[in-house]
PDB file of C-alpha atoms in Angstrom:
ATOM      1  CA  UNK A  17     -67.255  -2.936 -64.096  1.00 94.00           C
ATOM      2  CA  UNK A  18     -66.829   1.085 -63.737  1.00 96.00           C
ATOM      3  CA  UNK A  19     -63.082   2.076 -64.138  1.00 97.00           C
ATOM      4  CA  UNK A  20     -62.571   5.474 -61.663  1.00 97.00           C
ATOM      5  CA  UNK A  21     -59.797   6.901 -61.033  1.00 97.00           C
ATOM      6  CA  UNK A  22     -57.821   6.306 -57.940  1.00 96.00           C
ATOM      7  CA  UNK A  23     -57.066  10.069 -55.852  1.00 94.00           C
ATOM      8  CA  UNK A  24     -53.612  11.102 -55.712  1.00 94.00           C
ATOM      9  CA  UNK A  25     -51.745   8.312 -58.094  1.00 96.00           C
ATOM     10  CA  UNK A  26     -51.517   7.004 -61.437  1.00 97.00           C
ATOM     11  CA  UNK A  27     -53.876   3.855 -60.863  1.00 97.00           C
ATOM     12  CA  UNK A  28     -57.497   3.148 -61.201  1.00 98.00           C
ATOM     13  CA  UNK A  29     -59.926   0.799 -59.923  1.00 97.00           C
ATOM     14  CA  UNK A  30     -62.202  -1.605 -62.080  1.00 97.00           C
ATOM     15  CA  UNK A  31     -65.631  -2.464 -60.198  1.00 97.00           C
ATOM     16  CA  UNK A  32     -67.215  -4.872 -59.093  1.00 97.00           C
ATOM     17  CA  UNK A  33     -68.568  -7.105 -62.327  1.00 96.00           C
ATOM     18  CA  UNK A  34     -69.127  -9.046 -65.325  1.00 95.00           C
ATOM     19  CA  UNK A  35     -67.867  -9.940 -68.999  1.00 94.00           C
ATOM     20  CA  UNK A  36     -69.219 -12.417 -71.225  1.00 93.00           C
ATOM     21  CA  UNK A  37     -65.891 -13.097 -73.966  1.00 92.00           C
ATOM     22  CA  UNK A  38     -66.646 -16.163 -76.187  1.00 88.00           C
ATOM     23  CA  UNK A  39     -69.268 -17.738 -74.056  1.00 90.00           C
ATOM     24  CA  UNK A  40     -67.009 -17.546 -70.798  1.00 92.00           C
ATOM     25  CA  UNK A  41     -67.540 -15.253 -67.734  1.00 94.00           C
ATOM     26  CA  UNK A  42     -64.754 -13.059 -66.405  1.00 95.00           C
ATOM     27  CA  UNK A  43     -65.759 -11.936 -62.982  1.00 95.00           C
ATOM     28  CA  UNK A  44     -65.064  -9.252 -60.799  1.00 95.00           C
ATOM     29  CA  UNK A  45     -65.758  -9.481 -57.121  1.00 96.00           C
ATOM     30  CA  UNK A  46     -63.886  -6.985 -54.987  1.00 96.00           C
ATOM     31  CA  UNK A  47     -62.834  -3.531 -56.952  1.00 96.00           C
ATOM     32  CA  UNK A  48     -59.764  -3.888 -58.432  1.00 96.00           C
ATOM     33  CA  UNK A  49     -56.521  -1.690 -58.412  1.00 97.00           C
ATOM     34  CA  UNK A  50     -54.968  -1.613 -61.687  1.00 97.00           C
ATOM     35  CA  UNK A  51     -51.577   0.698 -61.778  1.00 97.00           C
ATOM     36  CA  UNK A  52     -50.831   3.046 -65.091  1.00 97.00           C
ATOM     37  CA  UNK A  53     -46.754   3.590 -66.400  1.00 96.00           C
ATOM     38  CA  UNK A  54     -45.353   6.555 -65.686  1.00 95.00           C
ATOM     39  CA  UNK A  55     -46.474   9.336 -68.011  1.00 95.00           C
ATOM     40  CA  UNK A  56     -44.155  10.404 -70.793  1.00 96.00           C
ATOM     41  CA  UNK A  57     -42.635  13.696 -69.775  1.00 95.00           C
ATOM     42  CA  UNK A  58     -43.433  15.602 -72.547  1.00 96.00           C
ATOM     43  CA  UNK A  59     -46.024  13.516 -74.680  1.00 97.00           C
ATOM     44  CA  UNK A  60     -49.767  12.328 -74.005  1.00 97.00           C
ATOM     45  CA  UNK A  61     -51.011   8.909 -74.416  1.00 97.00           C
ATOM     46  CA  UNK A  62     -54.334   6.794 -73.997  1.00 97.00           C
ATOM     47  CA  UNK A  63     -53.871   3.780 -72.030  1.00 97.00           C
ATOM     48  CA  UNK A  64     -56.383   1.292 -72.065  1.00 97.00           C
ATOM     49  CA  UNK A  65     -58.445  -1.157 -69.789  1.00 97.00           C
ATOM     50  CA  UNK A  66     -58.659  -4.170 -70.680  1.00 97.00           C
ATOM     51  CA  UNK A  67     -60.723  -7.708 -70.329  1.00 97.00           C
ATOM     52  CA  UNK A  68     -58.811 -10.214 -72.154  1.00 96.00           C
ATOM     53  CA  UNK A  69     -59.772 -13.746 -72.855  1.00 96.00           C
ATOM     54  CA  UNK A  70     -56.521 -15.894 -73.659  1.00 95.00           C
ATOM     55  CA  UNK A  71     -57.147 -19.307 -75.377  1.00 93.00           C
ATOM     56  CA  UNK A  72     -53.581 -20.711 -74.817  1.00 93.00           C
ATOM     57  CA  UNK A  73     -53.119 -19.984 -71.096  1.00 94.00           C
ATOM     58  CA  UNK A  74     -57.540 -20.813 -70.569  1.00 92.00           C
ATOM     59  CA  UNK A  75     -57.558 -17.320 -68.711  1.00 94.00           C
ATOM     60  CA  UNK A  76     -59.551 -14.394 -68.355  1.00 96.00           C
ATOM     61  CA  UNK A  77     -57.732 -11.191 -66.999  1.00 96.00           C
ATOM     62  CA  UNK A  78     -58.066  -7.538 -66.161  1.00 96.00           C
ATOM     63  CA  UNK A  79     -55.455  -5.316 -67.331  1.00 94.00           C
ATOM     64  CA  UNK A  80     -53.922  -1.917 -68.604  1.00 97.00           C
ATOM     65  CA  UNK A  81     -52.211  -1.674 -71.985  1.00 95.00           C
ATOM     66  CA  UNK A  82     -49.780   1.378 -71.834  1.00 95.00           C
ATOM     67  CA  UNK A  83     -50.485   3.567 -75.163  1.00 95.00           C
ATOM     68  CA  UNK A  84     -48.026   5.001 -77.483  1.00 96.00           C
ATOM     69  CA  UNK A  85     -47.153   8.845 -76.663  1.00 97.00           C
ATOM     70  CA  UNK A  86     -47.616  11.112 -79.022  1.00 96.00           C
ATOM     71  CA  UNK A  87     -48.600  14.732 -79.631  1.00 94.00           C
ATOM     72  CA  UNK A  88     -51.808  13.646 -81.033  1.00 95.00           C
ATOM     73  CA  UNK A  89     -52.104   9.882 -79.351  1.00 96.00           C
ATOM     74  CA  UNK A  90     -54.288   7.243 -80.510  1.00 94.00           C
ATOM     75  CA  UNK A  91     -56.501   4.878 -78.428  1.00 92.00           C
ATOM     76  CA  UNK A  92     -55.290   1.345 -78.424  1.00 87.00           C
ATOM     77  CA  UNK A  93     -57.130  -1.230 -80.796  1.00 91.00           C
ATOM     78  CA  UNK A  94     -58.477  -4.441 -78.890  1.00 95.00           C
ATOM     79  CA  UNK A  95     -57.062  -7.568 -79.899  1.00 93.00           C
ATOM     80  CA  UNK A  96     -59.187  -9.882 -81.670  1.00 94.00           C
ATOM     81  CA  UNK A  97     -57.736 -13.048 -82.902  1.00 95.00           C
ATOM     82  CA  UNK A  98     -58.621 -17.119 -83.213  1.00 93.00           C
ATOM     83  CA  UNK A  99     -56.753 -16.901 -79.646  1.00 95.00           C
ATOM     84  CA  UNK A 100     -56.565 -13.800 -77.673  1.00 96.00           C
ATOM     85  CA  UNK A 101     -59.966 -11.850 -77.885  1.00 96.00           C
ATOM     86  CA  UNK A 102     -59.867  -8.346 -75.525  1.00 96.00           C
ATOM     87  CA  UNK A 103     -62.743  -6.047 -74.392  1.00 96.00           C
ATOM     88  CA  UNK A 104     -62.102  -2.651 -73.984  1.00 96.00           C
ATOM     89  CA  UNK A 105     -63.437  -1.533 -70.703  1.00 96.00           C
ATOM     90  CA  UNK A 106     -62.209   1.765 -70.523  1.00 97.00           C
ATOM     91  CA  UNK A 107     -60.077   4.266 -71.800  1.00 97.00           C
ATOM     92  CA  UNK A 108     -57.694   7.055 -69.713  1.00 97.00           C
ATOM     93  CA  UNK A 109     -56.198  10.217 -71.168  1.00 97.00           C
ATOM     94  CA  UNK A 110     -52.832   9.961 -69.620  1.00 97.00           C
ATOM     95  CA  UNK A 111     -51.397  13.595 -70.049  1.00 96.00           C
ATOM     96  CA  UNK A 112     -47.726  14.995 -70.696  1.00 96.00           C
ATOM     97  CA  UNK A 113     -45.837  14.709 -67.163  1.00 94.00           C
ATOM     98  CA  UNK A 114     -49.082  13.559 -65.241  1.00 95.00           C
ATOM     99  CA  UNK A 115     -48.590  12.215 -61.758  1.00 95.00           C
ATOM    100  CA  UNK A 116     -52.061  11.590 -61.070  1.00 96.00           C
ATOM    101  CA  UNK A 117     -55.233  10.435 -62.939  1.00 96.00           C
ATOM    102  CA  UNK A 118     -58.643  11.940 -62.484  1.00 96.00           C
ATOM    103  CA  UNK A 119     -61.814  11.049 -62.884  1.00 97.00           C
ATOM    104  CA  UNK A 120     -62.243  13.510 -66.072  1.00 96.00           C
ATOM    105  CA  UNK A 121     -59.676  11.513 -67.873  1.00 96.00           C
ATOM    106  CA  UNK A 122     -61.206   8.280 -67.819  1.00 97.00           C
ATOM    107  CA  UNK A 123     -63.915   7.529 -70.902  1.00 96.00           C
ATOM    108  CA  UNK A 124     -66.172   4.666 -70.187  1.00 96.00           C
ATOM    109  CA  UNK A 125     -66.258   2.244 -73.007  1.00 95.00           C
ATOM    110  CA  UNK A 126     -68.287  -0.595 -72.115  1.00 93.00           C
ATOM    111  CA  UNK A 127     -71.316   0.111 -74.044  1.00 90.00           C
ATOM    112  CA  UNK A 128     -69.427   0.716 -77.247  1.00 88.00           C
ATOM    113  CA  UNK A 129     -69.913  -2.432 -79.202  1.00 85.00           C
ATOM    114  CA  UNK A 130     -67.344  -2.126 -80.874  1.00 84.00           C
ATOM    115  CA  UNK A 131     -64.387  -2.287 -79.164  1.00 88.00           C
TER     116      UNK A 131
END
């Protein structure tokens, strides 16, 4: 499940694939198109892409979760509780006044065990 950057906007696309989150699959079969907020106009934020496993509605979902901005930002922390457990997929550099994403923004996560 690659995350690259869509040309010309603020979205990306998540690739074809699979996630294993507490013994259930998540699936991905067609790429797809997953829309950023607006960037801040004069602060930068990481935004993150997410797999989340969600006990109470028995769902798996792709999504973004909009960082704070900040002069100095911080990635986003996956949630990990008895019943929401997230994956952390990817994370995009979303700079000051941005109106586009690139592909040199986005930081590949998947192999990082840790989040």
């Amino acid at each position: 499940m690659a995350v690259s950057a869509i040309a010309g906007s603020m979205s990306v696309s998540l690739g074809i694939g699979s996630a294993f989150i507490n013994g259930y699959r998540y699936r991905n079969t067609t790429p797809l198109a997953l829309d950023l907020p607006t960037a801040h106009a004069s602060l930068n934020r990481y935004d993150a892409v997410m797999v989340r496993w969600n006990r109470a509605l028995r769902a798996i979902n792709a999504y973004v979760v909009a960082g704070t901005p900040a002069v100095t930002p911080v990635a986003q922390t996956p949630a990990r509780t008895a019943d929401i457990y997230e994956l952390c997929i990817a994370l995009v550099y979303v700079a000051a006044g941005a109106t586009s994403i690139t592909q040199g923004a986005i930081t590949d996560r998947r192999l990082d065990s840790t989040v």
